[in-house]
Coordinates of C-alpha atoms and ligand atoms in Angstrom, one line a residue:
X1 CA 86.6 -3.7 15.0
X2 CA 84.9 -1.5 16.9
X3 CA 86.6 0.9 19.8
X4 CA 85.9 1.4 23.2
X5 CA 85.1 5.6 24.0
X6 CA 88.3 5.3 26.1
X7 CA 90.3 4.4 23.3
X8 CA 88.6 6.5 20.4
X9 CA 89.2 9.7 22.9
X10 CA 93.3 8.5 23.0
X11 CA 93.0 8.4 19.0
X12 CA 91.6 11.9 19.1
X13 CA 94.2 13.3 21.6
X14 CA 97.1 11.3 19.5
X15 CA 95.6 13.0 16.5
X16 CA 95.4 16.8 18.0
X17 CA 99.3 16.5 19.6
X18 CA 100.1 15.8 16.2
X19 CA 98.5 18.7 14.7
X20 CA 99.7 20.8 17.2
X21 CA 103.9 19.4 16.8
X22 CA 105.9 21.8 14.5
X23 CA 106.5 20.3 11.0
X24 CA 109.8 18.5 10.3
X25 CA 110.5 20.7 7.8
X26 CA 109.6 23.8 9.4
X27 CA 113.3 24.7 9.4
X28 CA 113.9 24.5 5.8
X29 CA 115.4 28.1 4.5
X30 CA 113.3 29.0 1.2
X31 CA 116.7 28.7 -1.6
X32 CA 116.8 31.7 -4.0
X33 CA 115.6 30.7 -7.5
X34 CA 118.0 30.5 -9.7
X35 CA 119.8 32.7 -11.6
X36 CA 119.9 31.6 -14.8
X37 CA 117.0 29.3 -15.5
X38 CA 114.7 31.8 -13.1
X39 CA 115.7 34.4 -15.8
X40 CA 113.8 32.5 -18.4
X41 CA 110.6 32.3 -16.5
X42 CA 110.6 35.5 -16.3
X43 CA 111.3 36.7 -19.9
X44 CA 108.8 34.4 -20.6
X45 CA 106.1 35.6 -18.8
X46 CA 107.6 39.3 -20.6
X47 CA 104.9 40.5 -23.0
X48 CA 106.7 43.0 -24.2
X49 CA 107.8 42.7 -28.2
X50 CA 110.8 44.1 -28.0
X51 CA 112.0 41.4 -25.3
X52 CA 115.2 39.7 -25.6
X53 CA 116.6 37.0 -23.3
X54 CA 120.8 36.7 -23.4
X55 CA 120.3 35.0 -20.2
X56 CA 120.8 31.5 -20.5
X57 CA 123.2 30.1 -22.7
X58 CA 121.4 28.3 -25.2
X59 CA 122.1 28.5 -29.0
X60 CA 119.3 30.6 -31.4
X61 CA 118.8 31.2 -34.8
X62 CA 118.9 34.9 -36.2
X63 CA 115.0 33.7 -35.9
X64 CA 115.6 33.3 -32.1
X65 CA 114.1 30.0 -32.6
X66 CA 116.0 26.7 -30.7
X67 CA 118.3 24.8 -33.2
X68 CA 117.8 21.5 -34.0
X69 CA 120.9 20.5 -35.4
X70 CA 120.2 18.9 -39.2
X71 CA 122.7 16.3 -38.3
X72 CA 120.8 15.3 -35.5
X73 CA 117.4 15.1 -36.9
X74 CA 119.2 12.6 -39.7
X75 CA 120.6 10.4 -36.3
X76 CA 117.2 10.4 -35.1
X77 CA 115.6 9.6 -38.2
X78 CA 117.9 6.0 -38.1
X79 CA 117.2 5.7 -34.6
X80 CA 113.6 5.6 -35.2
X81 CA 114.4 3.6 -38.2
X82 CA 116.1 0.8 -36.2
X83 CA 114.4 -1.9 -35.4
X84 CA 116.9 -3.8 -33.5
X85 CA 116.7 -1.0 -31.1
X86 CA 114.8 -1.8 -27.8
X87 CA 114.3 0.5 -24.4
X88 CA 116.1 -2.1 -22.1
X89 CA 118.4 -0.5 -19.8
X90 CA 121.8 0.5 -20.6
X91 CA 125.3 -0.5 -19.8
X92 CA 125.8 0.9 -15.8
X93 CA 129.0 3.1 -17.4
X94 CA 126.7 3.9 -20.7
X95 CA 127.8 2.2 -24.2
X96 CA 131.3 2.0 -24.7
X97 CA 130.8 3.0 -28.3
X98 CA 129.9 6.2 -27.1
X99 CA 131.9 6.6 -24.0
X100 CA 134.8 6.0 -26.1
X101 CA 133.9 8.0 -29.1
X102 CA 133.2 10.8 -26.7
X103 CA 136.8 10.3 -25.2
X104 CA 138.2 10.4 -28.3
X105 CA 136.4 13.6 -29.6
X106 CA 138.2 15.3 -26.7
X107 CA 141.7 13.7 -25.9
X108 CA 142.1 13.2 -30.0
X109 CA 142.8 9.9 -32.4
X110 CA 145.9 9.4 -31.4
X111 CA 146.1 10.7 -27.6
X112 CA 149.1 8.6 -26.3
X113 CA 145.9 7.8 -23.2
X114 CA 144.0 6.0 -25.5
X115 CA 146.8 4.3 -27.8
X116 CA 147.7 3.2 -24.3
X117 CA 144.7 2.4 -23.1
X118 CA 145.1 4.0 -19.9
X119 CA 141.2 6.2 -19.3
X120 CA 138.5 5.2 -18.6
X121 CA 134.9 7.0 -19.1
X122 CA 131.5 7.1 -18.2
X123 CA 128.1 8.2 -19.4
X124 CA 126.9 11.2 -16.8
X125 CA 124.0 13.4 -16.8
X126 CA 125.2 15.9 -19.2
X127 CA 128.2 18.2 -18.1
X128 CA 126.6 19.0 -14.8
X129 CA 127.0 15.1 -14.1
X130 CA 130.1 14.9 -15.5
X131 CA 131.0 17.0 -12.8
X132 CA 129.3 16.0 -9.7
X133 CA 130.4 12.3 -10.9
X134 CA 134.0 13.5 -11.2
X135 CA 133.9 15.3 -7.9
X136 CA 132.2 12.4 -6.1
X137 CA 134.6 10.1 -6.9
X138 CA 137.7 12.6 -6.3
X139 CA 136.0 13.1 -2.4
X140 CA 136.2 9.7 -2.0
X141 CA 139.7 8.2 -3.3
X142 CA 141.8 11.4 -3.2
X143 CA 143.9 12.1 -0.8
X144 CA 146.5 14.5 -1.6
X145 CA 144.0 17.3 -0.7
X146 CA 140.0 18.9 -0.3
X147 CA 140.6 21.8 -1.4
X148 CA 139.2 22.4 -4.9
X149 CA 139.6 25.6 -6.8
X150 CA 137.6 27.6 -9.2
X151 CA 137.8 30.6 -11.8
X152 CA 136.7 34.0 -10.2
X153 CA 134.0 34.5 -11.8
X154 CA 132.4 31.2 -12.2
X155 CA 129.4 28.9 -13.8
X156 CA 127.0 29.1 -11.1
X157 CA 127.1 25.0 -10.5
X158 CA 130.5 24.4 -9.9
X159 CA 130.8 25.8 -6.4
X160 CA 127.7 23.9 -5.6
X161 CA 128.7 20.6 -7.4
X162 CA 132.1 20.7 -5.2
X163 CA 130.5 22.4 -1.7
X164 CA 128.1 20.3 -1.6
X165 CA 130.2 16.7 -1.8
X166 CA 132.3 18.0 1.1
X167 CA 135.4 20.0 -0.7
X168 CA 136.4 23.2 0.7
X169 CA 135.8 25.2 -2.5
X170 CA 138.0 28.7 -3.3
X171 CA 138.5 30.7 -6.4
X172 CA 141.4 31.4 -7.9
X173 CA 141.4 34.8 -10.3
X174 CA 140.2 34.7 -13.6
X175 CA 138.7 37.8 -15.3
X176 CA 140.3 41.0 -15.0
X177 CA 138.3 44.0 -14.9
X178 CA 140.7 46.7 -16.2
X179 CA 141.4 44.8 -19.3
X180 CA 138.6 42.8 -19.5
X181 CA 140.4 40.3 -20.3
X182 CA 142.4 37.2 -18.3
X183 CA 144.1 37.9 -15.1
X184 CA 147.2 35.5 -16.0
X185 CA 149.2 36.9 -13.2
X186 CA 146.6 36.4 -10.2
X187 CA 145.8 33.1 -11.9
X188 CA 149.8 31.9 -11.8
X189 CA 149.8 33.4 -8.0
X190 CA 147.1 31.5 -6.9
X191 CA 148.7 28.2 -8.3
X192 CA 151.7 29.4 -6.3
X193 CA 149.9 29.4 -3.4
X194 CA 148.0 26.4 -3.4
X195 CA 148.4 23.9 -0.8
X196 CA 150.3 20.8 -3.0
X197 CA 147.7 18.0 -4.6
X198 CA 144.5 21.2 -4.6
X199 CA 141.8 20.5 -7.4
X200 CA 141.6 23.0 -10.3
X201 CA 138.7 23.6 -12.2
X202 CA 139.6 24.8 -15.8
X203 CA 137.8 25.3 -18.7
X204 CA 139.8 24.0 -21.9
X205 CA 137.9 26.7 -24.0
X206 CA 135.4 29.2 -24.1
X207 CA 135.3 30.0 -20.5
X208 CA 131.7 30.2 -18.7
X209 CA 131.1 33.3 -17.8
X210 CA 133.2 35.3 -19.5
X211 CA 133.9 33.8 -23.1
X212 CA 138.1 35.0 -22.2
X213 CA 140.6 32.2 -22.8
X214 CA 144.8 31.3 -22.2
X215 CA 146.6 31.2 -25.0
X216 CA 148.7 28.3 -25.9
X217 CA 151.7 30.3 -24.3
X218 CA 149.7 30.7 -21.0
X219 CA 148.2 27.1 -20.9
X220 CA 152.1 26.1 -21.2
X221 CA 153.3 28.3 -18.2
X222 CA 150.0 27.1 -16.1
X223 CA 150.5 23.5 -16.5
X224 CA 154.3 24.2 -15.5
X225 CA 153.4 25.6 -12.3
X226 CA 150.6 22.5 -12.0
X227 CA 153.6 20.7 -12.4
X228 CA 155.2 21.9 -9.8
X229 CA 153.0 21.7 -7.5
X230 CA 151.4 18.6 -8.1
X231 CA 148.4 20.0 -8.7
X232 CA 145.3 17.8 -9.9
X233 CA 143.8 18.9 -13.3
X234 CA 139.9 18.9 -13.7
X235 CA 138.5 20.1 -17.3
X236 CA 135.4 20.9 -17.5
X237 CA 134.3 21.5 -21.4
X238 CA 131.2 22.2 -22.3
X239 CA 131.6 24.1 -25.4
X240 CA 134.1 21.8 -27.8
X241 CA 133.5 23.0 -31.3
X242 CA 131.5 26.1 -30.0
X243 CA 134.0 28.2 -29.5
X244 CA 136.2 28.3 -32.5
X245 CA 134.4 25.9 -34.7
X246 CA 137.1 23.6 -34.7
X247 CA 136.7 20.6 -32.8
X248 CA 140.8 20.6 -32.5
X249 CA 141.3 23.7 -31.5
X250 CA 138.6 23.9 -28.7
X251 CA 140.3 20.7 -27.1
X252 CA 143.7 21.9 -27.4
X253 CA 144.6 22.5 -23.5
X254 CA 143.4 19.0 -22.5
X255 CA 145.5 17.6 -25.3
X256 CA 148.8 19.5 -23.9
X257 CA 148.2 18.3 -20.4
X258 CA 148.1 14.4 -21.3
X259 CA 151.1 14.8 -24.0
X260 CA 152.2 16.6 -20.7
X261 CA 152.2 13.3 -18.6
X262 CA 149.4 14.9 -16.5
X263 CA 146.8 12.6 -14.9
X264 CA 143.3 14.1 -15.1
X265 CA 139.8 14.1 -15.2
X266 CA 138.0 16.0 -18.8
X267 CA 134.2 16.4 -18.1
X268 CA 132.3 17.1 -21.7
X269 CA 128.5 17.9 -22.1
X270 CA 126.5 17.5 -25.6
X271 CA 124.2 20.2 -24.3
X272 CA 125.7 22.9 -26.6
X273 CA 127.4 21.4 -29.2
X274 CA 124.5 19.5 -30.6
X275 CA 122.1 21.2 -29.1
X276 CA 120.7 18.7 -26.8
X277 CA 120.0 20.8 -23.6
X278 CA 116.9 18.4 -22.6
X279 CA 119.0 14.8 -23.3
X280 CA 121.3 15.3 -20.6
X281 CA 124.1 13.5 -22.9
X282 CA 127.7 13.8 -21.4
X283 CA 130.8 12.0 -20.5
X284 CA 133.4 11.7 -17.8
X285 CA 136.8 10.7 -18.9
X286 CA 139.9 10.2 -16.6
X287 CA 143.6 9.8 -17.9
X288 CA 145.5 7.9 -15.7
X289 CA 149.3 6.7 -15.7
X290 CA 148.6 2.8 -16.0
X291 CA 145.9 1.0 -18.1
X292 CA 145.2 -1.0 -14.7
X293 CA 144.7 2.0 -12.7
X294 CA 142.2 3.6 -15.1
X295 CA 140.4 0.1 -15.0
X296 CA 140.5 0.5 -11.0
X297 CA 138.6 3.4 -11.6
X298 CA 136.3 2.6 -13.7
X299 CA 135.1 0.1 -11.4
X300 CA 134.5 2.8 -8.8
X301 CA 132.5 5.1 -11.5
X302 CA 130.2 2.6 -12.1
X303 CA 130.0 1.7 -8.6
X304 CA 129.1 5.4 -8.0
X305 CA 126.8 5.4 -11.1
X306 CA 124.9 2.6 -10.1
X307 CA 123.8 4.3 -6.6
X308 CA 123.4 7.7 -8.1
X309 CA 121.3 7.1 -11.8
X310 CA 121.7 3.4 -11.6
X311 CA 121.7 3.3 -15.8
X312 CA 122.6 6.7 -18.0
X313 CA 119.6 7.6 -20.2
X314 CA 119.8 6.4 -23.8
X315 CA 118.3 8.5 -26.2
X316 CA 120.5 11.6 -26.3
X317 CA 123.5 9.4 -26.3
X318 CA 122.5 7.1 -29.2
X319 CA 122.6 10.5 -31.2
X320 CA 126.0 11.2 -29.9
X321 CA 127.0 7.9 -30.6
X322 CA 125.6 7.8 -34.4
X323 CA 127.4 10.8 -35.4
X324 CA 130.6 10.4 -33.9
X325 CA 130.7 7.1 -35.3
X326 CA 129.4 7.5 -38.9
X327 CA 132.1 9.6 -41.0
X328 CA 129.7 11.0 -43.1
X329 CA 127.4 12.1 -40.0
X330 CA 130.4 13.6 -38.5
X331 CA 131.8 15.5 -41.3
X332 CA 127.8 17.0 -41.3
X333 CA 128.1 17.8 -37.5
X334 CA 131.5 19.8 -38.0
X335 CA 129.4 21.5 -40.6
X336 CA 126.9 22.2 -38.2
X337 CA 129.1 23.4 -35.8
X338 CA 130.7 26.0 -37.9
X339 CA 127.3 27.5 -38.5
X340 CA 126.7 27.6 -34.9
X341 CA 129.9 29.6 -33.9
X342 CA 130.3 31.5 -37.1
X343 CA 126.5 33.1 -36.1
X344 CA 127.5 34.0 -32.8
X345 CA 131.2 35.2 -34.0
X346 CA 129.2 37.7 -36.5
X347 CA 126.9 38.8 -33.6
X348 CA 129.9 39.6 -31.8
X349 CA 131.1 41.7 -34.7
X350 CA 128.0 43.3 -34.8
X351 CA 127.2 44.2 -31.5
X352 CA 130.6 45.8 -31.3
X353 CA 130.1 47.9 -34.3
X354 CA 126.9 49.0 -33.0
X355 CA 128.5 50.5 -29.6
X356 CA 131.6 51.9 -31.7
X357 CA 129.1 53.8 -34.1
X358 CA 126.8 54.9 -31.0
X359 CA 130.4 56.0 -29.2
X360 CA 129.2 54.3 -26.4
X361 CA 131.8 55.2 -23.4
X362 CA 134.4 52.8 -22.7
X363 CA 136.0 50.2 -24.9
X364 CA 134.6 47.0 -26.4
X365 CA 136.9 45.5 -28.0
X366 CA 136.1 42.7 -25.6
X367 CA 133.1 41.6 -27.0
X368 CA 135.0 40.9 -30.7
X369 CA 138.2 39.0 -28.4
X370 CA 136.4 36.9 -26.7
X371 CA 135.3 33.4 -27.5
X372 CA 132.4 30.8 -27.3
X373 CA 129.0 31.2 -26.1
X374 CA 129.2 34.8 -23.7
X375 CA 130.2 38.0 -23.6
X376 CA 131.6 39.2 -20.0
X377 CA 130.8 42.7 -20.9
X378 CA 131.5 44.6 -17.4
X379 CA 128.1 46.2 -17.4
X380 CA 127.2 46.4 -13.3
X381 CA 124.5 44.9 -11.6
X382 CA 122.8 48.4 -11.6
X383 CA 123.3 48.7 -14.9
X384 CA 121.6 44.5 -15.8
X385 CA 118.9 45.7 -13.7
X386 CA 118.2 48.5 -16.0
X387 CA 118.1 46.7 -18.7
X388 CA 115.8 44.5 -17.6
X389 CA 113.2 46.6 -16.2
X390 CA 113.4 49.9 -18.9
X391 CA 114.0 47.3 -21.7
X392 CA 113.0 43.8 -21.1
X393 CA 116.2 43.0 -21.3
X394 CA 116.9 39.7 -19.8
X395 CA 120.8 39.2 -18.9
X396 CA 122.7 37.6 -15.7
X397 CA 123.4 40.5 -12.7
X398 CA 127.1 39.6 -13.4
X399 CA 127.0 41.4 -17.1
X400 CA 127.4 38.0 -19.1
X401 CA 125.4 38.0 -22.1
X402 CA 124.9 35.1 -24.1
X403 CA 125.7 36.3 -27.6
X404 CA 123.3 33.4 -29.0
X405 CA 120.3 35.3 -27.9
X406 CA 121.6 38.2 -30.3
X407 CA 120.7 38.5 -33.9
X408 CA 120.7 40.8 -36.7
X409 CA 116.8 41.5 -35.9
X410 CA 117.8 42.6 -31.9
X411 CA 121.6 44.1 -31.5
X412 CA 120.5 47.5 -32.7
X413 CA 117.8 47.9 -29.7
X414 CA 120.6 46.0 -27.8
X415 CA 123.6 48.0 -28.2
X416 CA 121.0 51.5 -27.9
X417 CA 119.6 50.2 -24.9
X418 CA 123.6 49.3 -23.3
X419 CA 124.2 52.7 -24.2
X420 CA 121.6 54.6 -22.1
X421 CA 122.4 52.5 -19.6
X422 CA 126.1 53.2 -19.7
X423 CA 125.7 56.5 -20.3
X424 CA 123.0 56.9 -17.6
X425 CA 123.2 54.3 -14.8
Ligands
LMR1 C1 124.6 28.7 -18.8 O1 125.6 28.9 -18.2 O2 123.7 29.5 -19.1 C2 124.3 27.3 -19.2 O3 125.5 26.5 -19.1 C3 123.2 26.7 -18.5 C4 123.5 26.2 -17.1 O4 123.4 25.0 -16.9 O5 123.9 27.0 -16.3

């Protein structure tokens, strides 16, 4: 159709006020990139040989190669095998074979929660999921308080994961710098002072970042004063079977706090312990008092689910779910597993003998106490940016190092280089 001059020279003026109105987005603040995973991009782009990347925390071999765990390369060998198996969409919650499996990996066989039927879990997104899914959820139906609380120092996401859904996020102390080790004291105070029914964020084992857990003794007086003050466990564990190598062991806290009587909500990721960073496979399980109640909430998980992923992936999770359900498979994962930590337990040792025999200043015991994927080692930021730029170095500016980027090839350049720096920075 064709247009009169009047209305061609509108069109034209419509189309100049438009080129002339500021952008929508033209108050957008440019986010910093991220710490960890921007770290990788870098070191990446590193052409120096001698480069090494403790960074992100994500398992290597003394090859630094990735790990593809041999029990998972036999569950996808049978997946690819199956030919019942089809790509329709999966259960909203995920399959209960694996939801359930995955609950029962961290709560144990004979949890009185699952002899009694009362949790409930969901598929997420990998821990990060677990997480958001668990905090979604707790914004919505909890009222006893928004305050959540996390360690001091922290994993990056889980002030963002709990900001960002509306809770008013604090920290409660964690690491103490004269010892290097846990501030149990500042820890207890803060659950003193917590407004009744607060959130706390605790990680069952291997603590991200500083690798420093409670021991039994400490869990026991923490979950008194939780107790107390009617205080709302959330577990975040990411690292079962990393730590210690034994699957038990690692889960022991969230064990104690249902034998405890505690309702709470146990995140887990698959990320680390079978190295499926890229499948997103994880699980949210809550404990609750009544098997009704936990189907209540179910009900709301995949509710929220639905409108947030609509259907959990399948892939990762069918490998989850064929090795925690064959025994054979499973007795090869535990295997697995024990390689895994036992490589990054001797790294430890190593490292530390390194600095001892270098009489690098300061102590380091630390490195040898603590557990699971890092090191907190108390280098400063001054010191991390050092050892980035004089030795391609690639660690976070808080002094974590991931001990599974170390290997018997790198800690001697390692433990040199941290002992210019501490010497010298
Ligand atoms: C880490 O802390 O390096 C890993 O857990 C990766 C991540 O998601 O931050």
């Amino acid at each position: 159709m064709s247009r009169s001059p009047s209305q061609r020279l509108n069109q034209i003026n419509h189309h100049l006020t438009n080129m002339t109105h500021a952008s929508v987005f033209q108050e957008v603040p440019q986010a910093p990139p991220d710490a960890i995973f921007h770290l990788t991009a870098t070191y990446k782009s590193d052409t120096d040989p001698n480069k090494i990347n403790i960074g992100v925390g994500a398992f290597r071999t003394d090859d630094m190669k990735p790990y593809v765990l041999p029990v998972v390369k036999k569950a996808k060998t049978l997946l690819f095998n199956d030919e019942s198996l089809d790509h329709e969409y999966q259960p909203i919650a995920g399959q209960p074979s694996y939801t359930h499996a995955a609950a029962r990996l961290i709560l144990g066989e004979d949890s009185p929660a699952i002899k009694e039927g009362r949790f409930a879990a969901v598929q997420t997104i990998s821990g990060t999921g677990a997480n958001h899914t668990g905090a979604l959820f707790l914004q919505q139906f909890y009222k006893k308080s928004k305050k959540c609380y996390i360690s001091n120092p922290t994993w990056a996401n889980h002030r963002s994961i709990f900001s960002l859904v509306g809770f008013e996020v604090e920290e409660y102390p964690y690491w103490n710098p004269e010892t290097r080790g846990l501030d149990y004291e500042g820890l207890l105070q803060s659950l003193r002072d917590a407004p009744e029914g607060s959130i706390f964020l605790l990680h069952p084992c291997a603590h991200n970042p500083t690798g420093v857990d409670p021991t039994h003794d400490q869990w026991k007086g923490i979950a008194q004063l939780m107790r107390e003050k009617n205080l709302f466990p959330f577990f975040d564990c990411a690292y079962q079977g990393f730590a210690s190598g034994d699957l038990d062991n690692d889960a022991w806290a969230v064990r104690y706090f249902v034998e405890q009587g505690f309702e709470l909500f146990v995140c887990q990721s698959f990320a680390k312990n079978f190295g499926l960073y890229g499948e997103r496979a994880g699980n949210l399980t809550i404990v609750a008092k009544t098997s009704e109640d936990a189907k209540r909430v179910f009900s709301q998980f995949e509710k929220l689910q639905r409108s947030e992923i609509s259907n959990p992936p399948a892939f990762g999770a069918r490998i989850v779910d064929i090795v925690l359900n064959d025994e054979a498979l499973y007795a090869e994962w535990k295997d697995n597993l024990k390689y895994m930590s036992h490589r990054i337990i001797e790294m430890r040792h190593a490292l530390y003998n390194h600095l001892i025999e270098l009489k690098t200043p300061g102590t380091w015991n630390h490195i040898t106490d603590q557990i699971g994927m890092f090191s907190f080692t108390g280098l400063s930021p001054q010191q991390v940016q050092v050892l980035k730029e004089k030795y391609h170095i690639y660690m976070t500016g808080n002094g974590r190092i991931s001990m599974a980027g170390v290997s018997t090839k790198n800690v001697a350049y390692l433990a040199k280089s941290i002992d210019d720096v501490v010497r010298n920075v």
